[in-house]
Amino acid sequence: LDFQSGRELTPRQWLEKPRQSLTALHEFRPFIAMVLRIAQKNGIRTVCIYHDGRWGETDPVRSGLDVPLTQGGTITSYPYFSGDLLFPSLPRDLSTVSPVEIFFSPLPPQLHDLLREHALRVLGGEIDSETATNSFYDTVESDPHHWLTLPDDFVAPPELWVRAVGRKEDRAARCSCWFTAPMWNVGVYFLTSVALAVAAHKILR
């Protein structure tokens, strides 16, 4: 999502002409540059996740997070950034903060992997954020067909989803909620609050 124009890229759009996708990707440059600058300045904070029946700390960028798929099963998602207090993203404790989770992923997967690779180099002190941004776009422009074409076996993760973890009838319980396409334009903060309420109600019920 381009926060300035409100434009949104969906997985289906990446199947069209790579040159058009490249033009659209440039609209996201200010956002990507901003995130990499914040990563360079603030680093990455760990998040608290529920995995294998217990809560624990993890580095989401290096270790990944489980994302539930609407068709069943999960995939491992690797955010290229965690630590911006503006949104806030990836809340550590649902009981003490207003939880809003925002994931941004420039599809297709190989493009996301390229950006994550540059983010890790910034975090490791190998390059600065400006160099990373320029290198990312230079690499994509050198072969847009490779970087901007979806693989045939691509399974799109949910654009917006929320998961609530608690106890039901004295047993561990977890509920996931996904948003349908017409709901995306309502607003992230409102939608996340509604989904959390629904998920919590299902666990309590």
mmCIF file of C-alpha atoms in Angstrom, residues 31-201:
data_model
loop_
_atom_site.group_PDB
_atom_site.id
_atom_site.type_symbol
_atom_site.label_atom_id
_atom_site.label_comp_id
_atom_site.label_asym_id
_atom_site.label_seq_id
_atom_site.Cartn_x
_atom_site.Cartn_y
_atom_site.Cartn_z
ATOM 1 C CA PHE A 31 8.223 4.282 2.152
ATOM 2 C CA ILE A 32 10.986 1.708 1.657
ATOM 3 C CA ALA A 33 13.666 4.369 2.134
ATOM 4 C CA MET A 34 11.968 5.565 5.334
ATOM 5 C CA VAL A 35 11.764 2.065 6.803
ATOM 6 C CA LEU A 36 15.416 1.334 6.057
ATOM 7 C CA ARG A 37 16.439 4.651 7.650
ATOM 8 C CA ILE A 38 14.540 3.762 10.820
ATOM 9 C CA ALA A 39 16.085 0.290 10.831
ATOM 10 C CA GLN A 40 19.549 1.835 10.594
ATOM 11 C CA LYS A 41 18.805 4.271 13.409
ATOM 12 C CA ASN A 42 16.812 2.111 15.838
ATOM 13 C CA GLY A 43 17.691 -1.469 14.937
ATOM 14 C CA ILE A 44 15.264 -4.360 15.330
ATOM 15 C CA ARG A 45 13.278 -5.139 18.445
ATOM 16 C CA THR A 46 12.234 -8.648 19.352
ATOM 17 C CA VAL A 47 8.565 -9.580 19.521
ATOM 18 C CA CYS A 48 6.683 -11.994 21.722
ATOM 19 C CA ILE A 49 5.082 -14.875 19.804
ATOM 20 C CA TYR A 50 3.107 -17.970 20.725
ATOM 21 C CA HIS A 51 4.768 -21.065 19.288
ATOM 22 C CA ASP A 52 4.605 -24.747 20.216
ATOM 23 C CA GLY A 53 2.328 -24.040 23.157
ATOM 24 C CA ARG A 54 4.410 -21.337 24.791
ATOM 25 C CA TRP A 55 5.247 -17.650 24.582
ATOM 26 C CA GLY A 56 8.744 -16.601 23.689
ATOM 27 C CA GLU A 57 10.888 -13.810 22.275
ATOM 28 C CA THR A 58 11.985 -13.884 18.653
ATOM 29 C CA ASP A 59 13.723 -11.700 16.113
ATOM 30 C CA PRO A 60 11.034 -11.599 13.392
ATOM 31 C CA VAL A 61 13.346 -10.448 10.616
ATOM 32 C CA ARG A 62 15.860 -13.253 11.113
ATOM 33 C CA SER A 63 13.608 -16.026 12.467
ATOM 34 C CA GLY A 64 10.316 -15.356 10.700
ATOM 35 C CA LEU A 65 6.714 -15.561 11.880
ATOM 36 C CA ASP A 66 4.031 -18.157 11.193
ATOM 37 C CA VAL A 67 1.215 -16.743 9.059
ATOM 38 C CA PRO A 68 -2.046 -18.724 8.775
ATOM 39 C CA LEU A 69 -3.380 -19.326 5.257
ATOM 40 C CA THR A 70 -7.086 -19.125 4.497
ATOM 41 C CA GLN A 71 -6.930 -22.481 2.702
ATOM 42 C CA GLY A 72 -5.316 -24.146 5.709
ATOM 43 C CA GLY A 73 -1.791 -24.554 6.969
ATOM 44 C CA THR A 74 0.769 -21.829 7.554
ATOM 45 C CA ILE A 75 3.731 -20.228 5.842
ATOM 46 C CA THR A 76 6.743 -18.551 7.391
ATOM 47 C CA SER A 77 6.796 -14.820 6.801
ATOM 48 C CA TYR A 78 9.991 -12.807 7.129
ATOM 49 C CA PRO A 79 9.252 -9.126 7.740
ATOM 50 C CA TYR A 80 12.103 -6.952 6.544
ATOM 51 C CA PHE A 81 11.585 -4.602 9.466
ATOM 52 C CA SER A 82 10.272 -4.515 13.040
ATOM 53 C CA GLY A 83 10.745 -1.582 15.329
ATOM 54 C CA ASP A 84 8.825 1.430 14.043
ATOM 55 C CA LEU A 85 6.918 2.919 16.971
ATOM 56 C CA LEU A 86 4.869 5.098 14.623
ATOM 57 C CA PHE A 87 2.320 2.503 13.572
ATOM 58 C CA PRO A 88 2.933 0.603 16.059
ATOM 59 C CA SER A 89 3.728 -2.724 14.438
ATOM 60 C CA LEU A 90 4.086 -6.198 15.918
ATOM 61 C CA PRO A 91 2.819 -5.378 19.449
ATOM 62 C CA ARG A 92 4.662 -7.201 22.219
ATOM 63 C CA ASP A 93 1.793 -7.507 24.685
ATOM 64 C CA LEU A 94 -1.861 -7.454 23.633
ATOM 65 C CA SER A 95 -2.969 -6.761 27.209
ATOM 66 C CA THR A 96 -1.090 -3.484 27.570
ATOM 67 C CA VAL A 97 -1.136 -1.861 24.118
ATOM 68 C CA SER A 98 -3.618 -1.126 21.379
ATOM 69 C CA PRO A 99 -2.607 -3.895 18.974
ATOM 70 C CA VAL A 100 -2.154 -3.009 15.354
ATOM 71 C CA GLU A 101 -0.051 -5.213 13.107
ATOM 72 C CA ILE A 102 1.037 -3.887 9.733
ATOM 73 C CA PHE A 103 2.887 -6.062 7.254
ATOM 74 C CA PHE A 104 4.261 -4.635 4.032
ATOM 75 C CA SER A 105 5.562 -7.021 1.409
ATOM 76 C CA PRO A 106 6.401 -6.095 -2.167
ATOM 77 C CA LEU A 107 5.292 -9.203 -3.991
ATOM 78 C CA PRO A 108 6.456 -11.499 -5.550
ATOM 79 C CA PRO A 109 8.474 -13.547 -3.018
ATOM 80 C CA GLN A 110 11.875 -13.090 -4.668
ATOM 81 C CA LEU A 111 11.403 -9.327 -4.523
ATOM 82 C CA HIS A 112 10.635 -9.489 -0.814
ATOM 83 C CA ASP A 113 13.701 -11.689 -0.262
ATOM 84 C CA LEU A 114 15.848 -9.123 -2.063
ATOM 85 C CA LEU A 115 14.578 -6.299 0.142
ATOM 86 C CA ARG A 116 15.014 -8.378 3.302
ATOM 87 C CA GLU A 117 18.594 -9.147 2.241
ATOM 88 C CA HIS A 118 19.322 -5.429 1.996
ATOM 89 C CA ALA A 119 17.612 -4.762 5.332
ATOM 90 C CA LEU A 120 19.801 -7.390 7.013
ATOM 91 C CA ARG A 121 22.907 -5.733 5.562
ATOM 92 C CA VAL A 122 21.758 -2.399 6.990
ATOM 93 C CA LEU A 123 21.145 -3.999 10.391
ATOM 94 C CA GLY A 124 24.567 -5.632 10.245
ATOM 95 C CA GLY A 125 26.264 -2.297 9.577
ATOM 96 C CA GLU A 126 27.544 -3.370 6.149
ATOM 97 C CA ILE A 127 25.796 -0.566 4.251
ATOM 98 C CA ASP A 128 23.726 2.492 5.100
ATOM 99 C CA SER A 129 20.037 2.874 4.349
ATOM 100 C CA GLU A 130 20.514 5.137 1.321
ATOM 101 C CA THR A 131 22.946 2.692 -0.288
ATOM 102 C CA ALA A 132 20.544 -0.162 0.430
ATOM 103 C CA THR A 133 17.618 1.654 -1.173
ATOM 104 C CA ASN A 134 19.605 2.527 -4.293
ATOM 105 C CA SER A 135 21.023 -0.985 -4.595
ATOM 106 C CA PHE A 136 17.585 -2.553 -4.206
ATOM 107 C CA TYR A 137 16.082 -0.519 -7.037
ATOM 108 C CA ASP A 138 19.157 -0.841 -9.259
ATOM 109 C CA THR A 139 18.996 -4.634 -8.922
ATOM 110 C CA VAL A 140 15.301 -4.770 -9.796
ATOM 111 C CA GLU A 141 15.751 -2.443 -12.768
ATOM 112 C CA SER A 142 18.548 -4.644 -14.141
ATOM 113 C CA ASP A 143 16.133 -7.576 -14.613
ATOM 114 C CA PRO A 144 12.496 -6.615 -13.988
ATOM 115 C CA HIS A 145 11.166 -9.806 -15.556
ATOM 116 C CA HIS A 146 12.993 -11.913 -12.965
ATOM 117 C CA TRP A 147 12.166 -9.818 -9.928
ATOM 118 C CA LEU A 148 8.592 -8.832 -10.805
ATOM 119 C CA THR A 149 7.095 -12.068 -12.117
ATOM 120 C CA LEU A 150 5.237 -14.415 -9.799
ATOM 121 C CA PRO A 151 6.270 -18.097 -9.774
ATOM 122 C CA ASP A 152 3.645 -20.524 -11.077
ATOM 123 C CA ASP A 153 3.227 -22.199 -7.680
ATOM 124 C CA PHE A 154 2.841 -18.946 -5.763
ATOM 125 C CA VAL A 155 0.279 -19.018 -2.943
ATOM 126 C CA ALA A 156 -0.689 -15.531 -1.831
ATOM 127 C CA PRO A 157 -0.670 -14.981 1.937
ATOM 128 C CA PRO A 158 -3.571 -13.041 3.451
ATOM 129 C CA GLU A 159 -3.097 -9.320 3.112
ATOM 130 C CA LEU A 160 -4.600 -8.578 6.507
ATOM 131 C CA TRP A 161 -5.050 -11.071 9.311
ATOM 132 C CA VAL A 162 -5.093 -11.164 13.071
ATOM 133 C CA ARG A 163 -4.606 -13.954 15.586
ATOM 134 C CA ALA A 164 -5.739 -14.059 19.206
ATOM 135 C CA VAL A 165 -4.314 -16.581 21.661
ATOM 136 C CA GLY A 166 -5.874 -17.422 25.013
ATOM 137 C CA ARG A 167 -7.651 -20.176 26.900
ATOM 138 C CA LYS A 168 -11.074 -21.749 26.380
ATOM 139 C CA GLU A 169 -12.570 -24.251 28.812
ATOM 140 C CA ASP A 170 -9.229 -24.298 30.599
ATOM 141 C CA ARG A 171 -7.417 -25.318 27.424
ATOM 142 C CA ALA A 172 -5.119 -23.344 25.152
ATOM 143 C CA ALA A 173 -7.033 -21.810 22.235
ATOM 144 C CA ARG A 174 -6.122 -19.804 19.173
ATOM 145 C CA CYS A 175 -8.332 -18.043 16.656
ATOM 146 C CA SER A 176 -7.312 -16.460 13.346
ATOM 147 C CA CYS A 177 -9.309 -13.945 11.336
ATOM 148 C CA TRP A 178 -8.764 -12.834 7.739
ATOM 149 C CA PHE A 179 -10.174 -9.835 5.888
ATOM 150 C CA THR A 180 -11.914 -10.063 2.543
ATOM 151 C CA ALA A 181 -10.930 -7.733 -0.305
ATOM 152 C CA PRO A 182 -13.854 -5.248 0.076
ATOM 153 C CA MET A 183 -12.852 -4.711 3.718
ATOM 154 C CA TRP A 184 -9.303 -3.577 2.944
ATOM 155 C CA ASN A 185 -10.384 -0.005 2.289
ATOM 156 C CA VAL A 186 -12.177 0.467 5.612
ATOM 157 C CA GLY A 187 -9.024 1.232 7.567
ATOM 158 C CA VAL A 188 -6.345 -0.855 9.235
ATOM 159 C CA TYR A 189 -6.889 0.379 12.783
ATOM 160 C CA PHE A 190 -10.655 -0.167 12.712
ATOM 161 C CA LEU A 191 -10.404 -3.557 11.042
ATOM 162 C CA THR A 192 -7.775 -4.827 13.456
ATOM 163 C CA SER A 193 -9.887 -3.811 16.448
ATOM 164 C CA VAL A 194 -12.949 -5.576 15.047
ATOM 165 C CA ALA A 195 -11.037 -8.743 14.236
ATOM 166 C CA LEU A 196 -9.493 -8.873 17.697
ATOM 167 C CA ALA A 197 -12.906 -8.473 19.272
ATOM 168 C CA VAL A 198 -14.306 -11.316 17.160
ATOM 169 C CA ALA A 199 -11.334 -13.563 17.878
ATOM 170 C CA ALA A 200 -11.447 -12.876 21.612
ATOM 171 C CA HIS A 201 -15.210 -13.511 21.677
#
